[in-house]
mmCIF file of C-alpha atoms in Angstrom:
data_model
loop_
_atom_site.group_PDB
_atom_site.id
_atom_site.type_symbol
_atom_site.label_atom_id
_atom_site.label_comp_id
_atom_site.label_asym_id
_atom_site.label_seq_id
_atom_site.Cartn_x
_atom_site.Cartn_y
_atom_site.Cartn_z
ATOM 1 C CA MET A 427 19.238 25.580 27.210
ATOM 2 C CA THR A 428 22.348 24.106 25.616
ATOM 3 C CA GLU A 429 23.913 27.588 25.408
ATOM 4 C CA SER A 430 24.178 27.805 29.214
ATOM 5 C CA PHE A 431 26.675 24.929 29.150
ATOM 6 C CA ARG A 432 29.112 26.322 26.574
ATOM 7 C CA SER A 433 32.749 26.017 27.509
ATOM 8 C CA GLY A 434 33.960 28.969 29.538
ATOM 9 C CA GLU A 435 30.490 30.301 30.298
ATOM 10 C CA TYR A 436 29.396 27.972 33.065
ATOM 11 C CA GLN A 437 29.920 29.325 36.597
ATOM 12 C CA ASN A 438 29.394 27.257 39.702
ATOM 13 C CA PRO A 439 27.562 29.429 42.250
ATOM 14 C CA TYR A 440 28.858 27.184 45.028
ATOM 15 C CA GLU A 441 32.544 27.409 44.107
ATOM 16 C CA GLY A 442 34.665 27.510 47.270
ATOM 17 C CA GLN A 443 31.842 26.235 49.501
ATOM 18 C CA GLN A 444 31.943 22.882 51.255
ATOM 19 C CA GLN A 445 28.752 21.458 49.754
ATOM 20 C CA ALA A 446 27.654 19.634 46.651
ATOM 21 C CA PRO A 447 26.560 21.603 43.581
ATOM 22 C CA VAL A 448 22.807 22.099 43.541
ATOM 23 C CA ASN A 449 20.513 22.255 40.567
ATOM 24 C CA PRO A 450 18.963 25.776 40.538
ATOM 25 C CA GLU A 451 15.535 24.177 40.162
ATOM 26 C CA TRP A 452 15.830 22.277 43.455
ATOM 27 C CA PRO A 453 14.470 23.779 46.719
ATOM 28 C CA PRO A 454 16.822 26.266 48.485
ATOM 29 C CA PRO A 455 19.497 24.695 50.740
ATOM 30 C CA PRO A 456 19.000 24.603 54.516
ATOM 31 C CA ALA A 457 20.488 27.316 56.758
ATOM 32 C CA HIS A 458 23.368 25.096 57.840
ATOM 33 C CA ALA A 459 25.754 23.561 55.359
ATOM 34 C CA PRO A 460 24.828 19.898 54.700
ATOM 35 C CA ALA A 461 27.416 17.164 54.669
ATOM 36 C CA PRO A 462 28.970 16.608 51.227
ATOM 37 C CA ALA A 463 26.944 14.116 49.150
ATOM 38 C CA PRO A 464 28.968 10.941 48.466
ATOM 39 C CA HIS A 465 27.849 10.836 44.833
ATOM 40 C CA ALA A 466 27.076 14.471 44.071
ATOM 41 C CA PRO A 467 26.658 15.252 40.356
ATOM 42 C CA ASN A 468 29.494 17.233 38.897
ATOM 43 C CA ALA A 469 29.369 19.814 36.140
ATOM 44 C CA SER A 470 30.217 17.341 33.383
ATOM 45 C CA MET A 471 27.277 15.149 34.341
ATOM 46 C CA LYS A 472 24.978 18.148 34.318
ATOM 47 C CA ARG A 473 26.183 19.088 30.856
ATOM 48 C CA ARG A 474 24.962 15.736 29.532
ATOM 49 C CA ARG A 475 21.550 15.969 31.141
ATOM 50 C CA GLY A 476 19.919 18.031 28.355
ATOM 51 C CA PRO A 477 21.113 15.908 25.396
ATOM 52 C CA VAL A 478 20.441 12.608 27.174
ATOM 53 C CA ALA A 479 16.916 13.693 28.048
ATOM 54 C CA LEU A 480 16.352 14.761 24.450
ATOM 55 C CA LEU A 481 17.547 11.401 23.106
ATOM 56 C CA ALA A 482 15.327 9.571 25.562
ATOM 57 C CA ALA A 483 12.336 11.631 24.474
ATOM 58 C CA VAL A 484 13.055 10.892 20.811
ATOM 59 C CA ALA A 485 13.315 7.173 21.567
ATOM 60 C CA ILE A 486 9.972 7.220 23.354
ATOM 61 C CA VAL A 487 8.285 9.058 20.487
ATOM 62 C CA ALA A 488 9.792 6.652 17.935
ATOM 63 C CA ALA A 489 8.595 3.668 19.935
ATOM 64 C CA ALA A 490 5.120 5.165 20.185
ATOM 65 C CA ILE A 491 4.976 5.788 16.445
ATOM 66 C CA GLY A 492 6.306 2.325 15.633
ATOM 67 C CA GLY A 493 3.861 0.633 17.966
ATOM 68 C CA GLY A 494 0.946 2.634 16.627
ATOM 69 C CA THR A 495 1.843 1.786 13.045
ATOM 70 C CA ALA A 496 2.114 -1.924 13.760
ATOM 71 C CA TYR A 497 -1.219 -1.886 15.571
ATOM 72 C CA GLY A 498 -2.899 -0.076 12.698
ATOM 73 C CA ILE A 499 -1.649 -2.605 10.164
ATOM 74 C CA GLN A 500 -2.792 -5.507 12.309
ATOM 75 C CA GLU A 501 -6.236 -4.003 12.668
ATOM 76 C CA LEU A 502 -6.530 -3.562 8.907
ATOM 77 C CA THR A 503 -5.095 -6.876 7.784
ATOM 78 C CA GLY A 504 -5.438 -9.371 10.620
ATOM 79 C CA ASN A 505 -2.575 -11.452 11.958
ATOM 80 C CA ASP A 506 -0.899 -12.139 8.624
ATOM 81 C CA THR A 507 1.745 -9.560 7.806
ATOM 82 C CA VAL A 508 1.131 -7.344 4.819
ATOM 83 C CA ALA A 509 3.793 -4.838 3.881
ATOM 84 C CA SER A 510 2.112 -1.460 4.183
ATOM 85 C CA SER A 511 3.534 2.025 3.998
ATOM 86 C CA SER A 512 2.961 5.604 3.014
ATOM 87 C CA THR A 513 3.840 6.690 -0.504
ATOM 88 C CA SER A 514 7.082 8.164 0.817
ATOM 89 C CA THR A 515 8.584 4.704 1.421
ATOM 90 C CA ASN A 516 11.105 3.797 -1.253
ATOM 91 C CA VAL A 517 10.790 0.226 -2.506
ATOM 92 C CA VAL A 518 12.939 1.116 -5.524
ATOM 93 C CA PRO A 519 16.736 1.168 -4.978
ATOM 94 C CA SER A 520 18.082 4.710 -4.630
ATOM 95 C CA SER A 521 20.195 4.325 -7.767
ATOM 96 C CA GLN A 522 17.011 3.793 -9.822
ATOM 97 C CA LYS A 523 14.633 5.991 -7.859
ATOM 98 C CA GLY A 524 11.985 7.722 -9.964
ATOM 99 C CA THR A 525 12.523 5.563 -13.054
ATOM 100 C CA VAL A 526 10.002 3.268 -14.728
ATOM 101 C CA SER A 527 12.651 0.571 -15.103
ATOM 102 C CA GLY A 528 13.449 0.802 -11.385
ATOM 103 C CA VAL A 529 9.783 0.415 -10.451
ATOM 104 C CA ALA A 530 9.353 -2.493 -12.876
ATOM 105 C CA LYS A 531 12.380 -4.338 -11.548
ATOM 106 C CA ALA A 532 11.337 -3.879 -7.924
ATOM 107 C CA VAL A 533 7.630 -4.702 -8.254
ATOM 108 C CA SER A 534 7.255 -7.151 -11.172
ATOM 109 C CA PRO A 535 8.100 -10.201 -8.994
ATOM 110 C CA SER A 536 4.979 -9.383 -6.931
ATOM 111 C CA ILE A 537 2.554 -9.362 -9.900
ATOM 112 C CA VAL A 538 0.965 -12.558 -11.252
ATOM 113 C CA GLU A 539 -1.179 -13.734 -14.141
ATOM 114 C CA ILE A 540 -4.508 -15.371 -13.228
ATOM 115 C CA SER A 541 -6.442 -17.784 -15.447
ATOM 116 C CA ALA A 542 -9.919 -18.716 -14.205
ATOM 117 C CA ASP A 543 -12.232 -21.348 -15.712
ATOM 118 C CA SER A 544 -15.901 -22.075 -15.119
ATOM 119 C CA ASN A 545 -18.878 -23.581 -16.922
ATOM 120 C CA ALA A 546 -19.697 -20.099 -18.205
ATOM 121 C CA GLY A 547 -16.319 -19.538 -19.834
ATOM 122 C CA SER A 548 -12.832 -18.413 -18.924
ATOM 123 C CA SER A 549 -11.068 -15.204 -18.014
ATOM 124 C CA THR A 550 -7.505 -13.990 -17.785
ATOM 125 C CA GLY A 551 -6.435 -11.244 -15.429
ATOM 126 C CA SER A 552 -3.718 -10.190 -13.042
ATOM 127 C CA GLY A 553 -3.129 -10.103 -9.310
ATOM 128 C CA VAL A 554 -0.874 -8.667 -6.595
ATOM 129 C CA ILE A 555 0.946 -10.861 -4.056
ATOM 130 C CA ILE A 556 0.472 -9.491 -0.524
ATOM 131 C CA THR A 557 1.902 -12.304 1.647
ATOM 132 C CA GLY A 558 4.850 -14.617 1.190
ATOM 133 C CA ASP A 559 2.663 -17.724 1.431
ATOM 134 C CA GLY A 560 0.524 -16.724 -1.513
ATOM 135 C CA GLU A 561 -2.341 -14.386 -0.647
ATOM 136 C CA ILE A 562 -3.215 -12.443 -3.808
ATOM 137 C CA ILE A 563 -5.533 -9.480 -4.351
ATOM 138 C CA THR A 564 -7.362 -9.258 -7.672
ATOM 139 C CA ASN A 565 -10.688 -8.111 -9.130
ATOM 140 C CA ASN A 566 -13.836 -10.039 -8.310
ATOM 141 C CA HIS A 567 -14.757 -10.109 -11.989
ATOM 142 C CA VAL A 568 -11.530 -11.986 -12.806
ATOM 143 C CA VAL A 569 -12.376 -15.000 -10.604
ATOM 144 C CA ALA A 570 -16.169 -14.705 -10.227
ATOM 145 C CA GLY A 571 -17.797 -18.153 -10.368
ATOM 146 C CA ALA A 572 -14.505 -19.895 -11.159
ATOM 147 C CA SER A 573 -14.248 -23.640 -10.618
ATOM 148 C CA GLN A 574 -10.526 -23.717 -11.306
ATOM 149 C CA ILE A 575 -7.877 -21.011 -10.913
ATOM 150 C CA LYS A 576 -4.314 -21.179 -12.197
ATOM 151 C CA VAL A 577 -1.725 -18.568 -11.253
ATOM 152 C CA THR A 578 1.616 -17.943 -12.954
ATOM 153 C CA THR A 579 4.267 -15.907 -11.138
ATOM 154 C CA ASP A 580 6.826 -13.600 -12.694
ATOM 155 C CA ASP A 581 9.485 -16.331 -12.667
ATOM 156 C CA GLY A 582 7.250 -18.711 -14.648
ATOM 157 C CA LYS A 583 6.143 -20.998 -11.795
ATOM 158 C CA SER A 584 2.532 -22.197 -11.855
ATOM 159 C CA TYR A 585 0.214 -22.730 -8.896
ATOM 160 C CA THR A 586 -3.394 -23.657 -8.328
ATOM 161 C CA ALA A 587 -5.388 -21.265 -6.165
ATOM 162 C CA LYS A 588 -8.607 -21.137 -4.174
ATOM 163 C CA VAL A 589 -10.897 -18.173 -3.589
ATOM 164 C CA VAL A 590 -10.725 -17.022 0.050
ATOM 165 C CA GLY A 591 -13.253 -14.190 -0.105
ATOM 166 C CA THR A 592 -14.984 -11.884 -2.559
ATOM 167 C CA ASP A 593 -16.581 -8.449 -2.402
ATOM 168 C CA SER A 594 -18.508 -7.758 -5.590
ATOM 169 C CA LYS A 595 -19.559 -4.323 -4.327
ATOM 170 C CA LYS A 596 -15.933 -3.212 -4.447
ATOM 171 C CA ASP A 597 -14.992 -5.585 -7.301
ATOM 172 C CA LEU A 598 -12.326 -7.183 -5.086
ATOM 173 C CA ALA A 599 -11.330 -10.769 -4.389
ATOM 174 C CA LEU A 600 -8.689 -12.507 -2.278
ATOM 175 C CA ILE A 601 -7.277 -15.816 -3.510
ATOM 176 C CA LYS A 602 -4.650 -18.086 -1.938
ATOM 177 C CA LEU A 603 -2.043 -20.190 -3.724
ATOM 178 C CA GLU A 604 -1.623 -23.811 -2.708
ATOM 179 C CA ASN A 605 1.786 -24.949 -1.423
ATOM 180 C CA ALA A 606 3.462 -21.583 -1.925
ATOM 181 C CA SER A 607 6.132 -19.973 0.245
ATOM 182 C CA GLY A 608 8.855 -17.358 0.053
ATOM 183 C CA LEU A 609 7.063 -15.234 -2.533
ATOM 184 C CA LYS A 610 8.022 -11.613 -3.159
ATOM 185 C CA THR A 611 5.330 -9.399 -1.611
ATOM 186 C CA ALA A 612 4.210 -5.996 -2.808
ATOM 187 C CA THR A 613 4.189 -2.947 -0.537
ATOM 188 C CA LEU A 614 0.752 -1.367 -0.211
ATOM 189 C CA GLY A 615 0.976 2.428 -0.284
ATOM 190 C CA ASP A 616 -1.429 5.213 0.671
ATOM 191 C CA SER A 617 -3.844 6.263 -2.059
ATOM 192 C CA ALA A 618 -4.946 9.247 0.021
ATOM 193 C CA GLY A 619 -1.613 10.863 -0.826
ATOM 194 C CA VAL A 620 -2.043 10.503 -4.591
ATOM 195 C CA GLY A 621 -2.477 13.680 -6.646
ATOM 196 C CA VAL A 622 -3.494 14.490 -10.199
ATOM 197 C CA GLY A 623 -0.389 14.560 -12.379
ATOM 198 C CA ASP A 624 1.572 12.050 -10.275
ATOM 199 C CA GLN A 625 3.555 9.603 -12.372
ATOM 200 C CA VAL A 626 2.469 5.969 -12.161
ATOM 201 C CA VAL A 627 3.368 2.549 -13.545
ATOM 202 C CA ALA A 628 0.931 -0.269 -14.389
ATOM 203 C CA ILE A 629 1.977 -3.935 -14.414
ATOM 204 C CA GLY A 630 -0.246 -6.816 -15.532
ATOM 205 C CA SER A 631 -0.916 -9.454 -18.175
ATOM 206 C CA PRO A 632 -2.831 -7.826 -21.036
ATOM 207 C CA GLU A 633 -3.909 -10.428 -23.597
ATOM 208 C CA GLY A 634 -1.951 -12.989 -21.581
ATOM 209 C CA LEU A 635 1.359 -11.147 -22.041
ATOM 210 C CA THR A 636 2.678 -11.695 -18.512
ATOM 211 C CA GLY A 637 4.610 -8.902 -16.834
ATOM 212 C CA THR A 638 3.743 -6.119 -19.270
ATOM 213 C CA VAL A 639 4.789 -2.675 -17.974
ATOM 214 C CA THR A 640 3.218 0.641 -19.015
ATOM 215 C CA SER A 641 3.445 4.119 -17.516
ATOM 216 C CA GLY A 642 1.556 7.403 -17.354
ATOM 217 C CA ILE A 643 0.054 9.783 -14.818
ATOM 218 C CA ILE A 644 -2.950 10.054 -12.526
ATOM 219 C CA SER A 645 -5.514 11.838 -14.705
ATOM 220 C CA ALA A 646 -8.283 12.339 -12.141
ATOM 221 C CA LEU A 647 -9.432 11.271 -8.678
ATOM 222 C CA ASP A 648 -12.710 9.957 -7.265
ATOM 223 C CA ARG A 649 -14.280 8.903 -10.550
ATOM 224 C CA ASP A 650 -17.614 7.111 -10.031
ATOM 225 C CA VAL A 651 -17.137 3.896 -11.996
ATOM 226 C CA THR A 652 -19.954 1.330 -12.221
ATOM 227 C CA VAL A 653 -19.203 -2.329 -12.980
ATOM 228 C CA SER A 654 -21.250 -5.506 -13.196
ATOM 229 C CA THR A 655 -21.511 -7.891 -10.243
ATOM 230 C CA ASP A 656 -23.028 -10.689 -12.357
ATOM 231 C CA GLU A 657 -20.750 -13.731 -12.096
ATOM 232 C CA SER A 658 -21.792 -15.303 -15.393
ATOM 233 C CA GLN A 659 -21.213 -12.062 -17.227
ATOM 234 C CA GLY A 660 -17.797 -11.802 -15.649
ATOM 235 C CA GLN A 661 -16.756 -15.111 -17.192
ATOM 236 C CA GLU A 662 -18.489 -14.606 -20.535
ATOM 237 C CA GLN A 663 -16.838 -11.209 -20.897
ATOM 238 C CA GLY A 664 -13.539 -12.758 -19.779
ATOM 239 C CA GLN A 665 -10.403 -10.667 -20.129
ATOM 240 C CA GLY A 666 -8.398 -11.644 -23.180
ATOM 241 C CA GLN A 667 -11.350 -13.319 -24.913
ATOM 242 C CA GLN A 668 -13.307 -12.284 -28.016
ATOM 243 C CA GLY A 669 -15.118 -9.081 -27.105
ATOM 244 C CA GLY A 670 -13.593 -9.432 -23.645
ATOM 245 C CA GLU A 671 -13.357 -5.838 -22.445
ATOM 246 C CA TRP A 672 -14.924 -5.667 -19.004
ATOM 247 C CA PRO A 673 -18.090 -3.510 -19.302
ATOM 248 C CA PHE A 674 -18.474 -0.494 -17.044
ATOM 249 C CA GLU A 675 -20.478 2.706 -16.743
ATOM 250 C CA PHE A 676 -19.320 6.262 -16.279
ATOM 251 C CA GLY A 677 -21.315 9.472 -16.389
ATOM 252 C CA GLY A 678 -24.536 7.597 -17.134
ATOM 253 C CA ARG A 679 -23.114 5.863 -20.224
ATOM 254 C CA GLU A 680 -22.109 2.233 -20.695
ATOM 255 C CA PHE A 681 -18.737 1.277 -22.157
ATOM 256 C CA ASN A 682 -17.386 -2.006 -23.512
ATOM 257 C CA GLY A 683 -20.776 -3.712 -23.465
ATOM 258 C CA ASP A 684 -23.894 -4.075 -21.338
ATOM 259 C CA THR A 685 -23.203 -4.030 -17.592
ATOM 260 C CA GLY A 686 -26.493 -5.788 -16.887
ATOM 261 C CA SER A 687 -28.969 -5.025 -14.131
ATOM 262 C CA ASP A 688 -26.778 -6.013 -11.174
ATOM 263 C CA THR A 689 -24.065 -3.381 -10.775
ATOM 264 C CA THR A 690 -21.978 -1.629 -8.151
ATOM 265 C CA THR A 691 -20.291 1.782 -8.111
ATOM 266 C CA TYR A 692 -16.996 2.761 -6.478
ATOM 267 C CA LYS A 693 -14.625 5.731 -6.434
ATOM 268 C CA ALA A 694 -11.698 5.110 -8.765
ATOM 269 C CA LEU A 695 -8.346 6.583 -9.699
ATOM 270 C CA GLN A 696 -8.232 7.506 -13.380
ATOM 271 C CA THR A 697 -4.973 6.996 -15.258
ATOM 272 C CA ASP A 698 -3.672 7.344 -18.801
ATOM 273 C CA ALA A 699 -1.214 4.466 -18.268
ATOM 274 C CA SER A 700 -2.099 1.961 -20.975
ATOM 275 C CA LEU A 701 -4.506 -0.731 -19.730
ATOM 276 C CA ASN A 702 -5.793 -3.536 -21.941
ATOM 277 C CA PRO A 703 -7.880 -6.698 -21.458
ATOM 278 C CA GLY A 704 -5.977 -8.814 -18.931
ATOM 279 C CA ASN A 705 -4.694 -5.888 -16.843
ATOM 280 C CA SER A 706 -7.664 -6.255 -14.484
ATOM 281 C CA GLY A 707 -6.499 -7.062 -10.968
ATOM 282 C CA GLY A 708 -2.965 -5.871 -11.646
ATOM 283 C CA ALA A 709 -1.100 -3.076 -9.931
ATOM 284 C CA LEU A 710 -1.040 0.682 -10.332
ATOM 285 C CA ILE A 711 2.201 1.809 -8.700
ATOM 286 C CA ASP A 712 3.773 5.089 -7.639
ATOM 287 C CA MET A 713 7.356 5.966 -8.532
ATOM 288 C CA ASN A 714 8.608 4.779 -5.142
ATOM 289 C CA GLY A 715 7.333 1.274 -5.884
ATOM 290 C CA ASN A 716 4.248 1.326 -3.641
ATOM 291 C CA ILE A 717 0.940 -0.137 -4.848
ATOM 292 C CA ILE A 718 -1.617 2.688 -4.908
ATOM 293 C CA GLY A 719 -4.406 0.980 -6.845
ATOM 294 C CA ILE A 720 -5.759 -2.242 -8.353
ATOM 295 C CA ASN A 721 -6.476 -1.794 -12.066
ATOM 296 C CA SER A 722 -10.107 -2.650 -12.735
ATOM 297 C CA ALA A 723 -11.610 -1.095 -15.889
ATOM 298 C CA MET A 724 -10.618 0.398 -19.213
ATOM 299 C CA TYR A 725 -12.414 2.265 -21.949
ATOM 300 C CA SER A 726 -12.276 0.820 -25.441
ATOM 301 C CA ALA A 727 -13.017 2.710 -28.627
ATOM 302 C CA ALA A 728 -16.669 2.631 -29.655
ATOM 303 C CA GLY A 729 -17.449 -0.012 -32.234
ATOM 304 C CA ALA A 730 -14.480 -2.224 -31.392
ATOM 305 C CA SER A 731 -15.676 -5.711 -32.305
ATOM 306 C CA SER A 732 -12.883 -7.729 -30.760
ATOM 307 C CA SER A 733 -10.180 -7.541 -28.160
ATOM 308 C CA ALA A 734 -7.631 -7.224 -30.970
ATOM 309 C CA ALA A 735 -9.292 -4.009 -32.157
ATOM 310 C CA ALA A 736 -9.850 -2.643 -28.670
ATOM 311 C CA GLY A 737 -6.586 -1.124 -27.574
ATOM 312 C CA SER A 738 -6.078 1.328 -24.764
ATOM 313 C CA VAL A 739 -7.036 4.930 -25.440
ATOM 314 C CA GLY A 740 -5.639 6.273 -22.189
ATOM 315 C CA LEU A 741 -8.764 5.968 -20.040
ATOM 316 C CA GLY A 742 -8.152 3.419 -17.319
ATOM 317 C CA PHE A 743 -9.492 3.116 -13.784
ATOM 318 C CA ALA A 744 -8.101 1.591 -10.594
ATOM 319 C CA ILE A 745 -9.562 0.818 -7.175
ATOM 320 C CA PRO A 746 -7.662 2.921 -4.565
ATOM 321 C CA ILE A 747 -5.400 0.765 -2.402
ATOM 322 C CA ASN A 748 -6.857 2.235 0.797
ATOM 323 C CA THR A 749 -10.179 0.678 -0.213
ATOM 324 C CA VAL A 750 -8.374 -2.651 -0.577
ATOM 325 C CA LYS A 751 -6.654 -2.406 2.808
ATOM 326 C CA ALA A 752 -9.913 -1.557 4.539
ATOM 327 C CA ASP A 753 -11.549 -4.637 2.958
ATOM 328 C CA LEU A 754 -8.817 -7.200 3.671
ATOM 329 C CA ALA A 755 -10.160 -8.399 7.012
ATOM 330 C CA THR A 756 -13.584 -9.038 5.454
ATOM 331 C CA LEU A 757 -12.064 -10.900 2.516
ATOM 332 C CA ARG A 758 -9.893 -13.024 4.818
ATOM 333 C CA ALA A 759 -12.950 -13.933 6.845
ATOM 334 C CA GLY A 760 -14.405 -15.626 3.760
ATOM 335 C CA SER A 761 -16.844 -13.000 2.570
ATOM 336 C CA THR A 762 -18.882 -14.011 -0.481
ATOM 337 C CA GLU A 763 -20.639 -10.697 -1.082
#
């Protein structure tokens, strides 16, 4: 259509006649010549009609997409804003795109260390900040049955926290810091776009070493991982404690201890990024800086008698972030499943 308006090619079929130019798509003119229109469109205005219409159409489509995205996020997360995106969104500065150091620098301020105490014992894990006023996603087994929760942010500040909601069937929990504001929030990605072989970064607090960064790849998808939902076991088997590797089942076999009789199974991302006791609840991140999973379980070598002897062997599992996003509204409503 734009070719018909090239310079030198446009011919006015009404040249020399005493009437306004007429769009060829309008109805044919009457038999007698009408009076000249006071504001008849000229050729230059007609030349702009195609591009202007195209720009308007693009604006409408962009508005529709933007509105639909905002609505979808609100439906998933409630009224509180959670940064959410596809895995194509770049959280990492362009100068450091695709580097582990770039991911670590961009995301580490959004990862915290969690210490939970109860009558049954204590546990140490990690968490991901999802709102500026201190909402944090972690594993249920990190805070299960806790009477007191202390959270330390990347800059060394300490907060007390309360459990908002738990979902033991998905091994997820939402906690909220007290008197917190202006925190750096993580961007939740799209785990449906993750593929085997994709590079990933894990950030957490293994053995209480806050802000530890490891890297690797996605080794497999949709692994059926079974973990305990027993609160007392969660504290007794606390991360970072003697014999503290969180027990789980895979392929009909138990790892890192007895999972007990009360268990739940979920589909997990498998990664060879090094995970150790204390990484539970921390972030698995793509190379654009988006959170694609919450680290939840690790395999320790058979016969390891203590957390010191039970290092990572490259078999770690994470809850897909889409599972987390779908569960946020339930957690915010105070679920205690």
